[in-house]
Amino acid sequence: MKEIVVISGKGGTGKTSLAASMAVLAGRAVVADCDVDAADLHLVLDPQIREKEDFSGGKGARILSGKCSGCGKCYELCRFDAVFKNEGHPPYLIDPVACEGCGVCSHFCPEKAVEFVPVVNGQLFVSETRYGPMVHARLGIAEENSGKLVSLVRGRAKTIAEKENFPYIITDGPPGIGCPVIASITGADAVLIVTEPTVSGEHDMERVADLAAYFKIPAFLCINKYDLNPGISRDIETKARDRGICVVGKVRYDRAVTDAQLERIPVVLFEGGVAVAGDITEAWNSLIKHLSQ
Amino acid sequence: MTAGLTVAVASGKGGTGKTTVSANLACVAAEAGKKVCYVDCDVEEPNGHLFLKPGLERRRKVYVPVPSVDVEKCTACGACRDICQYSAIAAIGSEVITFEKMCHGCGGCRLVCPSGAITERGREVGAVEEGRAGRVAFVQGRLNVGEAMSPPLIKAVRSSVPENSLAVVDAPPGTSCPVITAVRGADFVILVTEPTPFGINDLGLAIDMVKELGIPHAVVVNRSVPGNSLAEDFCGQRGVRILAEIPDDRRVAEAYSRGELAYSAVPAFREYFEDLLTSVEKEARR
Ligand code: SF4
Ligand code: SF4
Ligand code: SF4
Ligand code: SF4
């Protein structure tokens, strides 16, 4: 079983559209949406939810008004500016959005006036799509610990793939290079970096390639909308080769990608998308060939 | 301009044109004689510098506090492990080990240690870089590769903005800790979206986020195409104002690919950003 994580560094490069199409091309695959902050894959794969569970990424603190003496210890110790003075009662309050859930205020409150309890900050879903099982999630608004939720999504996808003998897990990863991305790629078999020929795309591709190298994960590259700026596409190819990253494909700029999204189907199954579907299929076949070597 | 004003530019989905809007906005403001600072809080993938091409004058490393255990004083009591909510410090047998990358720097372990065995030292997570791009003051954060803790760096970037200026904050994508750290305390948030199902879905999440934070906000529709009313319909339903619609234009996309400002490539675009600046200032000072 191979776990392939599609990432991009920069957002909006077409990562999700490509991941959806690859889920179709893979034939038998478990699909995992690890972009838990702004999940979009469900919009094209139309999952029917089979299982749902609450996710708690940590604890949160709350001051109990009956017990607080107003000594200010919590205010003094909180390093995340989450405790603030209140005009009314209790004399101090905690901003749940700013609270990092470290528990320091609760531990050191002389009156035991700070309740410190697990908070539900997301949901995990196991679903069925026309193309196979899908694991996805929804992080609550303004919540933390997306990294933990990502690990949970990956873990569940892996369990399903192992139990039912799926040859692939196709994961749509989050943008950036921070906590949720690290949680999405560590220990994966390969990352497929989707970039676009813009100065930002090039810059961000290099940062995310550094990240993959840092965690020693084999990286492959796909240049999306390569004909938007052929010069920068060539630069990107050269930079990738210099880093030992194989360019598995180049996908043309095509309105059909957006049209397929508006129709809510993967572009490889979209009637008007034959040309771009050919590019994506070639990229997928090349990726698989390299992975089986 | 008298008092400072902080306008954050955010979007749930990446690649909708956050950097285009913030960089062009900062430039038209500077040309109008305002004291303006472009603040790149997308520290994982800072891109604004590619368009503004600033001269960087100062670089300051940013550190987060992590514990350092004095083995001579440690009695292996395990109290530090028990208070740590992030499994960043562990007691294995008679030895205490720390996992610095998981540490949030809360200081709990140092406070709880009964034998004074824990002190703190700084661990580098990235850097704040400052400079100027013509009349625009420029600040950006750059997270070190392999580093998960972006919020402390984003805070450091936000606190480096010169006083009494119009700060245009380019926020990271998403709806969780990094973007919240970037937009918290802003006077106004511009939510940039594009009229696609992904764009609209993520706009909905971004609206929920700014509502939760209680910050006044409005939408800018980028790459707007005639006949597509996805964004108008959605914003109508959610009761959120649209401040500007920037048309989809291949010339602008190509200028973007080369790292050029939209309105330097297509002068007609200047007006969109001038109007946007006027509306944002009016809305934000209400
Ligand atoms: S430490 Fe406890 S008693 Fe003191 S202000 Fe905070 S909640 Fe109230
Ligand atoms: S739990 Fe930690 S972050 Fe939250 S309010 Fe208490 S001290 Fe601050
Ligand atoms: S400072 Fe806080 S997060 Fe870091 S090791 Fe100590 S208790 Fe854990
Ligand atoms: S709390 Fe202090 S003495 Fe106890 S295990 Fe930790 S470092 Fe050692």
XYZ file of C-alpha atoms and ligand atoms in Angstrom:
611
model
C 0.000 0.000 0.000
C 1.265 3.444 -0.972
C 0.238 6.664 0.683
C 0.569 9.616 -1.699
C 0.092 13.117 -0.282
C -0.721 15.942 -2.684
C 0.618 19.261 -1.397
C 1.422 22.610 -2.919
C 2.927 25.100 -0.499
C 0.973 27.884 -2.133
C -2.800 27.562 -2.100
C -4.941 27.675 -5.208
C -2.609 25.793 -7.512
C -5.208 23.148 -8.331
C -4.102 20.616 -5.723
C -7.621 19.521 -4.779
C -8.806 19.170 -8.387
C -5.781 16.991 -9.166
C -6.203 14.924 -6.005
C -9.858 14.258 -6.876
C -8.913 13.138 -10.379
C -6.121 10.909 -9.105
C -8.552 9.286 -6.703
C -10.550 8.274 -9.780
C -7.505 7.223 -11.819
C -6.144 5.088 -8.986
C -9.080 2.710 -9.409
C -9.036 1.376 -5.874
C -7.983 4.004 -3.367
C -8.891 5.389 0.014
C -9.171 9.155 -0.204
C -8.194 11.348 2.739
C -8.828 15.074 2.966
C -6.196 16.474 5.313
C -6.899 20.104 4.465
C -9.087 20.122 7.568
C -9.011 23.905 7.844
C -10.658 24.531 4.508
C -11.778 21.156 3.231
C -13.020 21.192 -0.372
C -12.586 17.673 -1.698
C -16.107 16.699 -0.607
C -17.489 19.251 -3.063
C -16.399 17.115 -6.013
C -16.420 13.609 -4.535
C -19.893 13.903 -2.977
C -19.298 11.609 0.021
C -22.168 9.844 1.785
C -21.291 9.975 5.467
C -21.296 6.548 7.165
C -19.587 7.305 10.473
C -19.148 10.502 12.375
C -17.219 11.187 15.557
C -16.340 14.209 17.642
C -12.739 15.243 17.844
C -11.155 16.786 20.884
C -7.739 18.247 20.232
C -7.119 19.320 23.779
C -8.508 21.070 26.784
C -9.780 24.543 27.439
C -9.908 26.656 30.599
C -12.886 28.508 32.055
C -13.095 30.581 35.236
C -15.937 29.635 37.563
C -17.465 32.867 38.774
C -18.550 31.534 42.165
C -15.011 30.568 43.183
C -12.724 33.240 41.712
C -11.308 35.659 44.277
C -9.806 37.970 41.689
C -6.203 37.429 42.790
C -4.953 37.766 39.202
C -2.565 34.804 39.283
C -4.010 33.378 36.062
C -3.671 36.742 34.344
C -0.046 36.973 35.418
C 0.898 33.448 34.318
C -0.901 33.013 31.001
C 1.597 33.455 28.206
C -1.003 33.559 25.461
C -2.833 36.740 26.484
C -5.956 34.663 26.881
C -6.901 35.942 30.360
C -8.340 39.424 30.551
C -9.751 41.681 33.256
C -13.503 41.833 33.403
C -15.625 44.734 34.660
C -18.273 42.450 36.173
C -18.066 39.065 37.801
C -15.877 36.992 37.699
C -13.111 39.613 37.835
C -11.128 37.732 35.179
C -12.281 35.932 32.060
C -10.653 33.623 29.515
C -10.975 34.168 25.788
C -11.600 30.646 24.455
C -10.185 31.538 21.028
C -6.865 32.767 22.444
C -6.552 29.968 25.032
C -3.899 27.427 24.013
C -5.111 24.911 26.546
C -1.836 24.699 28.441
C -3.540 24.347 31.814
C -1.139 26.613 33.695
C -3.878 28.934 35.028
C -5.901 26.000 36.274
C -2.951 24.340 37.966
C -1.811 27.454 39.805
C -5.151 29.043 40.698
C -5.163 29.209 44.534
C -8.957 28.932 44.647
C -9.290 26.025 42.208
C -11.548 28.358 40.292
C -10.412 27.391 36.796
C -12.185 24.502 35.197
C -9.973 22.685 32.699
C -11.899 20.258 30.516
C -11.644 18.661 27.056
C -13.186 20.747 24.298
C -14.753 19.373 21.155
C -13.178 21.189 18.265
C -13.962 19.199 15.218
C -15.549 16.168 13.644
C -14.165 13.231 11.759
C -16.142 11.529 8.998
C -15.789 8.165 7.309
C -17.740 8.180 4.070
C -18.435 6.290 0.903
C -18.009 7.899 -2.521
C -18.565 6.514 -5.998
C -14.792 6.128 -6.218
C -14.146 4.445 -2.880
C -13.999 5.195 0.828
C -13.159 8.685 1.999
C -11.989 9.985 5.368
C -12.462 13.674 6.002
C -12.959 16.097 8.828
C -14.206 19.456 9.833
C -12.202 21.581 12.211
C -14.369 23.874 14.303
C -14.128 27.545 13.469
C -11.206 29.296 15.082
C -9.918 26.052 16.557
C -6.422 24.810 17.130
C -4.721 21.496 16.826
C -5.399 20.908 13.200
C -2.228 18.779 13.271
C -3.835 16.296 15.643
C -6.976 16.096 13.537
C -4.852 15.507 10.435
C -3.103 12.603 12.164
C -6.468 11.158 13.084
C -7.707 11.372 9.468
C -4.546 9.702 8.182
C -4.692 7.002 10.810
C -8.251 6.137 9.931
C -7.532 6.071 6.198
C -4.626 3.733 6.826
C -6.728 1.356 8.907
C -9.306 1.114 6.131
C -6.682 0.654 3.431
C -4.924 -2.099 5.347
C -8.077 -3.917 6.336
C -9.605 -3.899 2.879
C -6.381 -4.204 0.942
C -6.454 -0.952 -0.958
C -3.293 -0.338 -2.984
C -3.356 3.455 -2.538
C -4.224 6.248 -0.170
C -4.594 9.565 -1.976
C -4.388 12.460 0.437
C -5.266 16.078 -0.253
C -2.873 17.980 1.994
C -3.139 21.496 3.433
C -1.323 24.540 2.021
C 1.773 25.994 3.677
C 4.683 24.285 5.414
C 3.528 24.461 9.043
C 1.978 22.178 11.622
C -0.871 20.590 9.598
C 1.399 20.010 6.579
C 4.039 18.364 8.718
C 1.329 16.168 10.244
C 0.108 15.283 6.730
C 3.395 14.156 5.249
C 5.524 12.563 7.965
C 5.949 8.891 7.190
C 4.093 9.024 3.847
C 5.454 7.062 0.856
C 5.543 10.064 -1.456
C 4.493 13.658 -1.787
C 3.267 15.022 -5.071
C 3.918 18.764 -5.166
C 1.479 20.647 -7.368
C 2.763 24.034 -8.402
C 1.946 26.694 -10.974
C 4.323 28.747 -13.138
C 4.216 31.992 -11.179
C 6.965 33.580 -9.103
C 4.925 32.722 -5.993
C 4.360 29.153 -7.128
C 8.069 28.730 -7.764
C 9.053 30.248 -4.409
C 6.547 28.137 -2.473
C 7.442 24.957 -4.364
C 11.021 25.363 -3.151
C 9.920 25.839 0.466
C 7.684 22.772 0.382
C 10.391 20.741 -1.408
C 12.761 21.713 1.419
C 10.173 20.471 3.862
C 9.832 17.106 2.110
C 13.634 16.789 2.050
C 13.807 17.706 5.743
C 11.496 14.803 6.557
C 13.195 12.584 3.950
C 10.033 11.895 1.961
C 10.391 11.186 -1.771
C 8.955 14.145 -3.677
C 7.520 14.377 -7.195
C 6.372 17.452 -9.033
C 3.439 18.288 -11.258
C 3.284 21.704 -12.916
C -0.291 22.811 -13.272
C -1.326 25.448 -15.854
C 2.218 25.110 -17.219
C 1.376 27.095 -20.364
C 0.418 30.193 -18.356
C 4.085 31.145 -18.273
C 6.290 28.631 -20.155
C 9.470 30.463 -19.095
C 8.804 30.049 -15.390
C 7.664 26.446 -16.046
C 11.115 25.725 -17.473
C 12.787 27.385 -14.461
C 10.696 25.276 -12.124
C 11.606 22.102 -14.009
C 15.285 22.937 -13.807
C 15.073 23.716 -10.114
C 13.214 20.456 -9.481
C 15.780 18.380 -11.395
C 18.634 20.083 -9.528
C 17.033 18.920 -6.328
C 16.567 15.395 -7.659
C 12.798 15.802 -7.819
C 11.195 14.042 -10.758
C 8.699 16.079 -12.787
C 5.939 13.542 -13.414
C 3.692 15.767 -15.448
C 2.631 19.079 -16.858
C -1.028 19.955 -16.994
C -2.354 22.615 -19.339
C -4.391 25.642 -18.335
C -7.988 24.807 -19.136
C -11.318 26.378 -18.173
C -12.666 22.814 -18.045
C -11.055 22.445 -14.593
C -13.275 25.213 -13.190
C -16.274 24.020 -15.212
C -15.905 20.508 -13.785
C -15.747 22.039 -10.304
C -18.964 23.943 -11.027
C -20.507 20.604 -12.102
C -19.000 19.050 -8.980
C -17.264 16.140 -10.653
C -13.575 15.219 -10.956
C -12.241 16.795 -14.138
C -11.026 13.460 -15.559
C -14.699 12.430 -15.787
C -15.841 15.742 -17.224
C -17.037 15.707 -20.827
C -15.394 18.975 -21.790
C -12.126 18.069 -20.122
C -10.638 15.455 -22.442
C -7.398 17.323 -23.150
C -6.617 18.228 -19.570
C -7.712 14.741 -18.450
C -5.049 13.343 -20.775
C -2.379 15.448 -19.053
C -3.513 14.376 -15.593
C -3.638 10.705 -16.608
C -0.111 10.925 -17.943
C 1.082 12.505 -14.702
C -0.597 9.816 -12.634
C 0.796 6.952 -14.743
C 4.276 8.383 -14.539
C 3.999 8.812 -10.761
C 2.873 5.222 -10.315
C 5.671 3.943 -12.523
C 8.251 5.742 -10.412
C 6.709 4.568 -7.179
C 6.734 0.922 -8.210
C 10.406 1.036 -9.140
C -3.912 59.932 8.063
C -4.005 60.384 11.814
C -4.531 57.295 13.954
C -3.270 53.922 12.757
C -5.595 51.513 11.059
C -5.088 47.794 10.632
C -6.758 46.096 7.705
C -6.230 42.353 7.383
C -6.684 40.588 4.060
C -7.703 36.961 4.502
C -9.437 34.105 2.699
C -10.248 30.594 3.783
C -8.879 29.185 0.548
C -5.363 29.875 -0.615
C -4.626 31.278 -4.050
C -7.687 33.496 -4.286
C -5.656 36.677 -4.625
C -4.972 37.754 -1.039
C -1.464 38.884 -1.880
C -2.627 40.616 -5.073
C -5.221 42.592 -3.131
C -2.969 43.485 -0.209
C 0.079 44.457 -2.285
C -1.911 46.551 -4.761
C -3.849 48.179 -1.921
C -0.679 49.104 -0.046
C 0.817 50.621 -3.189
C -2.168 52.768 -4.129
C -2.326 53.981 -0.516
C 1.338 54.982 -0.604
C 0.832 56.781 -3.899
C -2.036 58.677 -2.317
C 0.465 59.975 0.239
C -0.534 57.742 3.135
C 1.871 56.271 5.638
C 1.393 52.594 4.897
C 2.986 49.324 5.915
C 2.552 46.009 4.129
C 2.666 43.221 6.708
C 3.196 39.683 5.417
C 1.856 37.313 8.064
C 1.754 34.338 5.700
C 4.988 33.242 7.347
C 4.852 29.712 5.944
C 4.868 30.982 2.371
C 5.571 34.729 2.321
C 4.978 36.014 -1.219
C 4.449 39.756 -0.914
C 8.172 40.430 -1.356
C 7.993 38.944 -4.847
C 5.629 41.741 -5.899
C 6.820 44.675 -3.790
C 10.529 43.834 -4.167
C 11.558 45.626 -0.987
C 15.080 46.371 0.122
C 15.403 44.450 3.399
C 17.227 46.495 6.011
C 16.802 44.564 9.222
C 16.460 40.908 10.149
C 15.617 39.782 13.642
C 15.429 36.156 14.675
C 12.390 35.087 16.659
C 12.637 32.623 19.502
C 10.140 30.699 21.572
C 10.925 29.698 25.156
C 11.665 26.010 25.728
C 12.685 24.242 28.919
C 16.190 23.206 29.690
C 16.586 20.646 32.484
C 19.508 20.635 34.894
C 20.124 16.921 35.490
C 22.052 17.658 38.685
C 18.993 19.209 40.298
C 16.290 16.992 38.777
C 14.811 14.355 41.091
C 12.768 12.715 38.331
C 9.532 13.467 40.156
C 7.574 13.701 36.899
C 5.643 16.876 37.793
C 6.796 18.587 34.580
C 5.512 15.721 32.474
C 2.188 15.792 34.280
C 1.503 19.474 33.658
C 2.594 19.494 30.019
C -0.467 19.300 27.750
C 1.567 18.747 24.610
C 3.723 15.728 25.514
C 6.749 17.954 25.043
C 8.542 16.774 28.161
C 8.792 13.183 29.303
C 10.279 11.372 32.264
C 11.758 8.050 31.253
C 13.151 6.225 34.240
C 15.345 8.718 36.024
C 15.815 10.875 32.984
C 13.778 13.806 31.744
C 13.817 14.537 28.043
C 12.240 17.371 26.123
C 10.732 17.399 22.637
C 11.322 21.014 21.764
C 9.345 21.098 18.552
C 6.198 20.108 20.398
C 6.684 22.671 23.163
C 4.254 25.607 23.115
C 6.364 27.607 25.549
C 3.683 27.861 28.207
C 6.216 27.868 31.018
C 4.213 25.381 33.093
C 7.016 22.884 33.606
C 9.398 25.507 34.960
C 6.759 26.838 37.355
C 5.810 23.398 38.623
C 9.271 21.917 39.108
C 9.795 21.553 42.871
C 13.577 21.488 42.691
C 14.226 24.442 40.429
C 15.785 22.163 37.806
C 14.145 23.874 34.836
C 15.271 27.082 33.229
C 14.231 28.417 29.862
C 16.136 29.238 26.759
C 15.098 30.498 23.372
C 14.607 28.249 20.369
C 14.696 29.902 16.976
C 11.545 29.458 14.876
C 12.057 32.042 12.154
C 12.782 35.677 11.520
C 11.102 39.042 11.074
C 12.481 41.024 8.151
C 11.874 44.731 7.668
C 12.585 47.167 4.910
C 11.003 49.492 2.412
C 9.554 49.156 -1.051
C 9.536 52.736 -2.280
C 7.075 54.556 -0.063
C 5.653 51.372 1.415
C 7.126 50.171 4.697
C 7.537 46.410 4.534
C 7.512 43.723 7.256
C 7.454 39.978 6.759
C 7.934 36.827 8.764
C 9.736 33.792 7.473
C 9.153 30.500 9.284
C 12.067 28.083 9.361
C 11.482 24.943 7.309
C 10.405 21.995 9.462
C 8.948 24.320 12.072
C 5.364 23.891 13.251
C 4.958 26.872 15.582
C 3.973 29.788 13.386
C 1.762 31.807 15.802
C 4.614 33.255 17.923
C 6.340 34.423 14.740
C 3.115 35.939 13.400
C 2.727 37.822 16.689
C 6.256 39.159 16.332
C 5.493 40.328 12.784
C 2.305 42.071 13.874
C 4.129 43.897 16.658
C 6.782 45.248 14.272
C 4.376 47.557 12.422
C 5.376 51.244 12.649
C 2.970 53.347 14.700
C 0.221 55.460 13.218
C 0.320 53.821 9.850
C -2.203 52.056 7.730
C -1.174 48.428 8.160
C -2.262 46.070 5.382
C -1.889 42.563 6.793
C -1.579 39.681 4.335
C -2.925 36.779 6.422
C -2.210 33.069 5.932
C -4.945 30.881 4.394
C -7.248 28.716 6.500
C -9.381 29.348 9.565
C -7.272 28.080 12.462
C -4.488 29.342 14.750
C -2.168 31.031 12.213
C -4.833 33.138 10.507
C -6.481 33.985 13.815
C -3.195 35.222 15.210
C -2.751 37.325 12.078
C -6.182 38.984 12.056
C -6.803 39.323 15.787
C -6.981 42.966 16.793
C -7.398 44.194 13.205
C -9.900 47.004 12.690
C -11.297 45.462 9.553
C -10.953 42.257 7.535
C -11.211 42.003 3.760
C -12.158 38.478 2.732
C -10.963 37.678 -0.759
C -12.777 34.972 -2.666
C -13.204 33.680 -6.185
C -16.520 32.597 -7.699
C -15.931 28.833 -7.700
C -17.483 26.169 -5.448
C -14.174 25.807 -3.551
C -13.844 29.569 -3.202
C -17.382 30.011 -1.903
C -17.197 27.061 0.492
C -14.030 28.448 2.048
C -15.429 31.983 2.102
C -18.256 30.649 4.269
C -15.708 29.277 6.750
C -13.781 32.559 6.729
C -16.964 34.545 7.412
C -17.731 32.262 10.371
C -14.215 32.879 11.660
C -14.319 36.699 11.537
C -17.812 36.675 13.025
C -16.496 34.548 15.888
C -13.720 37.084 16.403
C -16.179 39.962 16.130
C -14.248 41.944 13.538
C -16.074 44.076 10.933
C -15.573 42.598 7.478
C -16.555 42.661 3.840
C -15.792 40.647 0.711
C -13.744 41.277 -2.413
C -14.542 38.978 -5.331
C -11.451 38.301 -7.408
C -11.433 36.842 -10.930
C -15.065 37.774 -11.265
C -16.685 36.621 -14.523
C -19.859 38.047 -16.090
C -22.852 35.780 -15.690
C -21.438 33.990 -12.633
C -23.291 35.178 -9.557
C -22.114 32.514 -7.061
C -20.410 35.106 -4.857
C -23.211 37.703 -5.028
C -25.841 35.101 -4.166
C -23.824 33.707 -1.300
C -22.940 37.095 0.197
C -26.572 38.138 -0.155
C -27.644 35.070 1.845
C -25.022 35.653 4.505
C -25.663 39.383 4.676
C -22.047 40.331 3.965
C -21.188 43.324 1.799
C -19.142 43.019 -1.375
C -16.754 45.970 -1.587
C -15.263 45.256 -4.986
C -15.348 42.831 -7.867
C -12.085 42.496 -9.722
C -12.615 41.059 -13.200
C -10.864 37.932 -14.423
C -8.200 39.090 -16.853
C -5.570 36.888 -18.446
C -3.165 39.884 -18.607
C -3.388 40.280 -14.837
C -2.808 36.547 -14.326
C 0.284 36.749 -16.519
C 1.545 39.866 -14.730
C 1.042 37.994 -11.451
C 3.010 35.031 -12.773
C 5.955 37.384 -13.393
C 5.662 39.081 -10.003
C 4.183 42.344 -11.229
C 1.459 44.389 -9.608
C -1.894 44.090 -11.351
C -2.217 47.797 -12.031
C 1.304 48.290 -13.305
C 0.491 45.707 -15.982
C -3.048 46.856 -16.674
C -3.408 50.539 -15.659
C -7.209 50.326 -15.706
C -6.966 48.169 -12.575
C -5.630 51.077 -10.536
C -9.155 52.384 -10.155
C -10.392 49.130 -8.604
C -7.829 49.375 -5.859
C -8.269 53.122 -5.312
C -12.001 52.611 -4.903
C -11.404 49.647 -2.660
C -9.083 51.713 -0.456
C -11.692 54.444 -0.128
C -14.453 51.975 0.788
C -12.267 50.084 3.245
C -11.240 53.252 5.048
C -14.817 54.402 5.224
C -16.068 51.025 6.484
C -13.254 50.533 8.957
C -13.628 53.940 10.578
C -17.368 53.649 11.038
S -6.036 32.625 39.651
Fe -8.031 31.791 40.171
S -8.775 33.049 41.798
Fe -7.056 34.132 40.900
S -8.033 35.487 39.402
Fe -7.501 33.636 38.325
S -9.302 32.356 38.455
Fe -9.544 33.960 39.954
S -5.073 27.242 29.811
Fe -3.128 28.270 29.368
S -3.581 29.462 27.547
Fe -5.529 28.902 28.407
S -6.019 30.639 29.703
Fe -5.020 29.129 30.994
S -2.889 29.764 31.000
Fe -3.853 30.814 29.280
S 6.925 24.968 28.456
Fe 4.859 24.130 28.502
S 4.671 23.109 26.540
Fe 6.832 23.435 26.857
S 7.553 21.548 27.798
Fe 7.067 22.979 29.456
S 4.971 22.462 29.997
Fe 5.327 21.551 27.996
S 9.555 18.637 37.636
Fe 11.705 19.176 37.875
S 12.485 17.658 39.279
Fe 10.539 16.875 38.562
S 11.070 15.594 36.801
Fe 10.659 17.608 35.993
S 12.633 18.618 35.941
Fe 12.882 16.857 37.246
